[in-house]
Coordinates of C-alpha atoms in Angstrom, one line a residue:
X13 CA 12.9 109.0 -19.6
X14 CA 9.6 108.0 -17.9
X15 CA 8.7 104.3 -17.7
X16 CA 6.7 103.3 -20.8
X17 CA 3.2 102.0 -20.4
X18 CA 1.1 99.7 -22.6
X19 CA -2.0 101.1 -24.3
X20 CA -5.2 100.6 -22.5
X21 CA -7.0 97.5 -23.8
X22 CA -10.2 95.7 -22.8
X23 CA -9.8 94.0 -19.4
X24 CA -11.6 90.9 -20.7
X25 CA -8.6 90.1 -23.0
X26 CA -6.6 89.1 -19.8
X27 CA -9.0 86.2 -19.2
X28 CA -9.5 84.9 -22.7
X29 CA -7.2 82.1 -23.7
X30 CA -6.0 81.8 -27.3
X31 CA -7.9 79.3 -29.5
X32 CA -5.9 76.1 -29.5
X33 CA -5.8 74.4 -32.9
X34 CA -5.3 70.6 -33.1
X35 CA -1.7 69.6 -32.5
X36 CA 0.5 67.5 -34.7
X37 CA 2.8 64.9 -33.0
X38 CA 5.6 62.7 -34.3
X39 CA 6.2 59.2 -32.9
X40 CA 9.6 57.5 -32.4
X41 CA 9.3 55.9 -35.8
X42 CA 8.6 59.2 -37.5
X43 CA 4.9 58.5 -37.9
X44 CA 2.6 61.5 -37.6
X45 CA -1.2 60.9 -37.7
X46 CA -3.2 64.1 -37.1
X47 CA -6.7 63.2 -35.8
X48 CA -6.8 66.3 -33.6
X49 CA -8.7 68.6 -36.0
X50 CA -12.0 67.9 -37.7
X51 CA -10.6 68.0 -41.2
X52 CA -11.2 65.9 -44.2
X53 CA -8.3 63.5 -44.7
X54 CA -8.6 64.0 -48.4
X55 CA -7.2 66.8 -50.4
X56 CA -9.3 69.0 -52.8
X57 CA -10.4 67.4 -56.0
X58 CA -8.4 68.1 -59.1
X59 CA -11.1 70.3 -60.6
X60 CA -11.1 72.4 -57.4
X61 CA -7.3 72.7 -57.5
X62 CA -7.5 73.9 -61.1
X63 CA -10.1 76.5 -60.2
X64 CA -7.9 77.8 -57.4
X65 CA -4.9 77.9 -59.7
X66 CA -6.9 79.9 -62.3
X67 CA -8.1 82.3 -59.5
X68 CA -4.5 82.9 -58.3
X69 CA -3.9 84.9 -61.5
X70 CA -6.0 87.7 -60.0
X71 CA -4.4 87.9 -56.6
X72 CA -3.7 91.6 -57.3
X73 CA -7.4 92.4 -57.4
X74 CA -9.9 92.7 -54.6
X75 CA -12.5 89.9 -54.6
X76 CA -16.2 90.5 -55.3
X77 CA -17.4 91.7 -51.8
X78 CA -20.8 90.2 -52.3
X79 CA -19.5 86.9 -53.8
X80 CA -22.5 87.1 -56.2
X81 CA -21.7 84.0 -58.2
X82 CA -21.2 81.8 -55.1
X83 CA -24.3 83.2 -53.4
X84 CA -26.4 82.5 -56.5
X85 CA -25.1 79.0 -56.8
X86 CA -25.6 78.2 -53.1
X87 CA -29.2 79.6 -53.2
X88 CA -30.0 77.5 -56.2
X89 CA -28.4 74.4 -54.6
X90 CA -30.2 74.9 -51.3
X91 CA -33.6 76.0 -52.8
X92 CA -33.6 79.3 -50.9
X93 CA -33.8 83.0 -52.0
X94 CA -30.5 84.7 -52.5
X95 CA -31.2 87.3 -49.9
X96 CA -31.5 84.5 -47.3
X97 CA -27.8 83.6 -47.8
X98 CA -24.8 85.3 -46.2
X99 CA -21.1 84.3 -46.3
X100 CA -18.2 84.5 -43.8
X101 CA -14.7 83.2 -43.1
X102 CA -16.0 79.8 -42.0
X103 CA -19.1 79.2 -40.0
X104 CA -17.1 80.4 -37.0
X105 CA -16.7 83.7 -38.7
X106 CA -20.4 83.9 -39.3
X107 CA -21.1 83.2 -35.7
X108 CA -18.8 86.1 -34.8
X109 CA -20.8 88.3 -37.2
X110 CA -24.1 87.3 -35.5
X111 CA -22.7 87.9 -32.0
X112 CA -21.6 91.4 -33.2
X113 CA -25.1 92.0 -34.5
X114 CA -26.8 91.1 -31.1
X115 CA -24.1 91.9 -28.7
X116 CA -24.4 94.8 -26.2
X117 CA -24.0 95.1 -22.4
X118 CA -26.4 92.8 -20.5
X119 CA -27.1 90.5 -23.4
X120 CA -27.0 86.7 -22.8
X121 CA -26.2 83.9 -25.2
X122 CA -27.2 80.4 -24.2
X123 CA -25.6 77.1 -25.4
X124 CA -24.9 73.6 -24.3
X125 CA -21.6 72.7 -22.7
X126 CA -19.4 71.1 -23.6
X127 CA -19.9 72.2 -27.2
X128 CA -17.8 74.0 -29.8
X129 CA -14.9 75.5 -27.8
X130 CA -15.0 78.8 -29.8
X131 CA -18.5 79.7 -28.4
X132 CA -17.3 81.1 -25.0
X133 CA -14.3 82.9 -26.7
X134 CA -16.4 84.6 -29.2
X135 CA -19.1 85.5 -26.7
X136 CA -16.5 87.1 -24.4
X137 CA -15.1 89.1 -27.3
X138 CA -18.6 90.3 -28.3
X139 CA -19.2 91.5 -24.7
X140 CA -22.1 89.2 -24.1
X141 CA -22.7 86.9 -21.2
X142 CA -22.4 83.1 -21.8
X143 CA -25.0 80.9 -20.1
X144 CA -23.7 77.3 -20.3
X145 CA -26.2 74.5 -19.9
X146 CA -24.6 71.1 -19.1
X147 CA -25.1 68.2 -21.6
X148 CA -27.3 65.3 -20.6
X149 CA -26.0 61.9 -21.8
X150 CA -23.5 63.7 -24.0
X151 CA -26.1 65.6 -25.9
X152 CA -28.2 68.8 -25.7
X153 CA -30.7 69.1 -22.8
X154 CA -33.2 71.2 -24.6
X155 CA -35.6 71.5 -21.7
X156 CA -32.8 72.9 -19.5
X157 CA -31.8 75.3 -22.3
X158 CA -35.4 76.5 -22.5
X159 CA -35.3 77.0 -18.7
X160 CA -32.1 79.1 -19.0
X161 CA -33.7 81.6 -21.4
X162 CA -34.4 85.0 -19.7
X163 CA -35.5 88.4 -20.8
X164 CA -31.8 89.2 -21.5
X165 CA -31.3 86.2 -23.9
X166 CA -30.8 87.3 -27.5
X167 CA -29.3 84.1 -29.0
X168 CA -29.3 80.3 -28.4
X169 CA -26.8 78.1 -30.1
X170 CA -27.6 74.5 -30.9
X171 CA -24.6 72.6 -32.4
X172 CA -26.2 69.7 -34.2
X173 CA -24.4 67.3 -34.5
X174 CA -22.6 68.5 -31.4
X175 CA -18.8 69.1 -31.3
X176 CA -17.0 67.3 -29.6
X177 CA -19.4 64.5 -28.7
X178 CA -20.9 63.8 -32.1
X179 CA -24.4 63.3 -30.7
X180 CA -27.4 64.8 -32.5
X181 CA -30.8 66.2 -31.5
X182 CA -33.7 64.5 -33.2
X183 CA -36.5 66.2 -35.1
X184 CA -39.5 65.9 -32.7
X185 CA -37.6 67.3 -29.7
X186 CA -35.9 70.1 -31.8
X187 CA -39.2 71.2 -33.4
X188 CA -40.9 71.2 -30.0
X189 CA -38.0 73.3 -28.7
X190 CA -38.1 75.8 -31.5
X191 CA -41.8 76.2 -31.1
X192 CA -41.3 77.2 -27.5
X193 CA -38.4 79.6 -27.8
X194 CA -39.5 83.3 -27.6
X195 CA -39.8 84.8 -31.1
X196 CA -37.4 87.6 -30.3
X197 CA -34.6 85.1 -29.5
X198 CA -32.4 84.1 -32.4
X199 CA -31.8 80.3 -32.6
X200 CA -28.6 79.4 -34.5
X201 CA -28.5 75.8 -35.7
X202 CA -24.8 75.2 -36.1
X203 CA -24.7 72.4 -38.7
X204 CA -21.0 72.2 -39.6
X205 CA -21.2 68.4 -39.9
X206 CA -24.6 68.1 -41.6
X207 CA -23.2 66.2 -44.6
X208 CA -22.1 63.3 -42.3
X209 CA -25.6 62.8 -40.8
X210 CA -27.2 59.4 -41.6
X211 CA -29.8 59.1 -38.9
X212 CA -33.2 60.0 -40.7
X213 CA -34.5 61.3 -37.4
X214 CA -32.0 64.1 -37.3
X215 CA -33.6 67.1 -39.0
X216 CA -32.2 69.3 -41.8
X217 CA -32.1 72.8 -40.4
X218 CA -33.0 74.2 -43.8
X219 CA -36.5 72.5 -43.4
X220 CA -36.9 74.1 -40.0
X221 CA -35.9 77.7 -40.7
X222 CA -38.3 78.3 -43.6
X223 CA -41.3 79.3 -41.5
X224 CA -39.4 80.5 -38.4
X225 CA -37.9 84.0 -38.8
X226 CA -35.9 83.6 -35.6
X227 CA -34.0 80.5 -36.8
X228 CA -30.8 80.6 -38.8
X229 CA -28.5 77.8 -40.1
X230 CA -24.7 77.8 -40.2
X231 CA -22.7 75.5 -42.5
X232 CA -19.2 75.3 -43.7
X233 CA -17.0 74.2 -46.6
X234 CA -14.2 73.3 -44.2
X235 CA -15.3 69.7 -43.3
X236 CA -17.1 67.6 -46.0
X237 CA -15.8 69.9 -48.8
X238 CA -12.2 69.7 -47.7
X239 CA -11.6 73.5 -47.8
X240 CA -10.5 74.1 -44.2
X241 CA -7.5 76.2 -45.3
X242 CA -9.5 78.8 -47.4
X243 CA -12.1 79.6 -44.6
X244 CA -15.5 79.6 -46.2
X245 CA -18.9 79.2 -44.5
X246 CA -22.4 80.3 -45.1
X247 CA -25.6 81.2 -43.2
X248 CA -29.2 80.7 -44.3
X249 CA -31.7 82.8 -42.5
X250 CA -34.5 85.2 -43.1
X251 CA -33.6 88.6 -44.6
X252 CA -33.2 90.6 -41.3
X253 CA -30.8 88.0 -40.0
X254 CA -28.9 87.4 -43.2
X255 CA -28.6 91.2 -43.7
X256 CA -27.2 91.6 -40.2
X257 CA -24.6 89.0 -41.0
X258 CA -23.6 90.8 -44.2
X259 CA -23.4 94.2 -42.4
X260 CA -21.0 92.8 -39.7
X261 CA -18.6 90.9 -41.9
X262 CA -15.1 92.3 -42.4
X263 CA -14.9 93.6 -45.9
X264 CA -13.5 91.0 -48.4
X265 CA -13.4 88.4 -45.6
X266 CA -14.4 85.8 -48.2
X267 CA -11.5 86.1 -50.5
X268 CA -11.2 85.4 -54.2
X269 CA -9.6 82.0 -53.8
X270 CA -12.3 80.9 -51.3
X271 CA -15.1 82.0 -53.7
X272 CA -13.5 80.1 -56.7
X273 CA -13.0 77.0 -54.6
X274 CA -16.6 77.1 -53.3
X275 CA -18.1 77.3 -56.8
X276 CA -15.8 74.5 -58.1
X277 CA -16.7 72.4 -55.1
X278 CA -20.4 72.7 -55.7
X279 CA -19.7 71.6 -59.3
X280 CA -17.9 68.5 -57.9
X281 CA -20.4 67.8 -55.2
X282 CA -21.1 64.2 -56.3
X283 CA -17.4 63.3 -56.1
X284 CA -17.1 65.1 -52.7
X285 CA -20.0 63.2 -51.2
X286 CA -18.4 59.9 -52.2
X287 CA -15.6 60.9 -49.9
X288 CA -18.1 61.8 -47.2
X289 CA -19.6 58.3 -47.6
X290 CA -16.1 56.8 -47.2
X291 CA -15.6 58.7 -43.9
X292 CA -19.0 57.6 -42.6
X293 CA -18.1 54.0 -43.4
X294 CA -14.9 54.5 -41.4
X295 CA -16.8 56.1 -38.6
X296 CA -18.9 53.0 -38.2
X297 CA -15.9 50.7 -38.4
X298 CA -13.9 52.7 -35.8
X299 CA -16.8 53.0 -33.4
X300 CA -17.7 49.3 -33.7
X301 CA -14.0 48.4 -33.0
X302 CA -13.9 50.7 -30.0
X303 CA -17.1 49.3 -28.5
X304 CA -15.9 45.7 -29.1
X305 CA -12.7 46.5 -27.1
X306 CA -14.7 47.8 -24.1
X307 CA -15.0 51.5 -24.8
X308 CA -18.3 53.3 -24.3
X309 CA -18.7 55.5 -27.4
X310 CA -21.9 57.6 -27.9
X311 CA -23.5 57.3 -31.4
X312 CA -22.0 59.9 -33.6
X313 CA -23.3 61.7 -36.7
X314 CA -20.2 63.7 -37.3
X315 CA -16.7 63.0 -38.7
X316 CA -15.3 62.1 -35.3
X317 CA -15.8 59.9 -32.2
X318 CA -15.9 60.9 -28.5
X319 CA -14.3 59.0 -25.7
X320 CA -15.4 59.9 -22.1
X321 CA -12.1 59.5 -20.1
X322 CA -12.5 61.9 -17.2
X323 CA -9.3 61.9 -15.2
X324 CA -7.6 59.6 -17.7
X325 CA -7.9 62.1 -20.6
X326 CA -4.4 63.5 -20.6
X327 CA -2.8 60.1 -20.0
X328 CA -4.7 58.6 -22.9
X329 CA -3.7 61.6 -25.1
X330 CA -0.1 61.1 -24.1
X331 CA -0.3 57.4 -25.0
X332 CA -1.6 58.3 -28.4
X333 CA 1.1 60.9 -28.9
X334 CA 3.8 58.4 -28.0
X335 CA 2.6 56.4 -31.0
X336 CA 2.6 59.4 -33.3
X337 CA -1.2 59.8 -33.2
X338 CA -2.6 63.3 -32.2
X339 CA -6.1 63.4 -30.7
X340 CA -8.0 66.4 -29.2
X341 CA -8.1 66.1 -25.4
X342 CA -10.3 68.1 -23.1
X343 CA -8.7 67.8 -19.7
X344 CA -10.8 66.0 -17.1
X345 CA -13.5 65.2 -19.7
X346 CA -12.6 63.2 -22.7
X347 CA -10.9 63.0 -26.1
X348 CA -12.3 63.7 -29.6
X349 CA -10.8 61.7 -32.4
X350 CA -11.4 62.8 -35.9
X351 CA -11.7 60.2 -38.7
X352 CA -8.7 59.9 -41.0
X353 CA -7.8 57.4 -43.7
X354 CA -8.3 53.7 -42.9
X355 CA -4.5 53.4 -42.2
X356 CA -4.6 56.4 -39.9
X357 CA -7.6 55.1 -38.1
X358 CA -5.9 51.7 -37.7
X359 CA -3.0 53.4 -36.0
X360 CA -5.4 55.1 -33.5
X361 CA -7.3 51.8 -32.9
X362 CA -4.0 50.0 -32.1
X363 CA -3.4 52.5 -29.3
X364 CA -7.0 52.6 -28.1
X365 CA -7.6 48.9 -27.9
X366 CA -4.3 48.4 -26.0
X367 CA -5.2 51.2 -23.6
X368 CA -8.7 49.7 -23.0
X369 CA -7.1 46.4 -21.9
X370 CA -5.1 48.3 -19.3
X371 CA -7.9 50.3 -17.8

């Protein structure tokens, strides 16, 4: 019998690492504090749980492929036409849809680095070339991004606030940037953490997209709405862009449970935003405590803080893990620490303040 051979697959798959989710660790006392993923520390509200339970009775039926009720509710809530809204399996799913829409040999996508770690993975899978522009002072260098745009550029990603640093681009510089990007280049404002923004100088992407056909906004129900498990995100853009996102979505990617949870979450928005306010309060408390103990922590508008650690990154991550606290390390760069409950944040601060004294 001849030696078996594997099917021919794309060569690029050999160089693409698997996406690494935030890890969970357990300390010697059994404590496990997961601050390694940008999740809400709070479970879904009772009304959302009830909606999910009711929806589970129809699991034998395919969902509405257009999610008409949720799209209508979102459009009304955001003050945009329904044909400006597209849905996907999280904002990352929508980004993959957009990359599919623009991707072909020779196309470039430009983004800051470090930024959301899925960007290079999705770009490689779409067959486009990543152009990474280094951050400046832990935030986007928009002038450098403009300089990186070429005739081959089809998309620019601006993660605002930026993951993992939490820094945000302010309105004057972002407007100036958008006004100078060529009209044929799609600018995607990735606003997964918009609900946590408190700086009035940080613009709302929905205000910027309205008279700019080449601007689209991505948002998610995973963070502030506490629905990370159901995978639900949305895009707001002009009809050609929103239509492209709808054409490239996997059929039924936004499942029945996600649609029901999304509608119920919009109904419970006031209660959910109270939880967001609690996270923002903890964000300020944690950052103040870190700065007071000697850390340099950039101002953050997200639900996490960023510690620049360079060569100490993995050592610090290990120290946290030994205490049963999981953070998100980026080897040689730093660690992102998501905000949890006050008790979970205190567990992290205990490790961080002690580590700062030894540095």
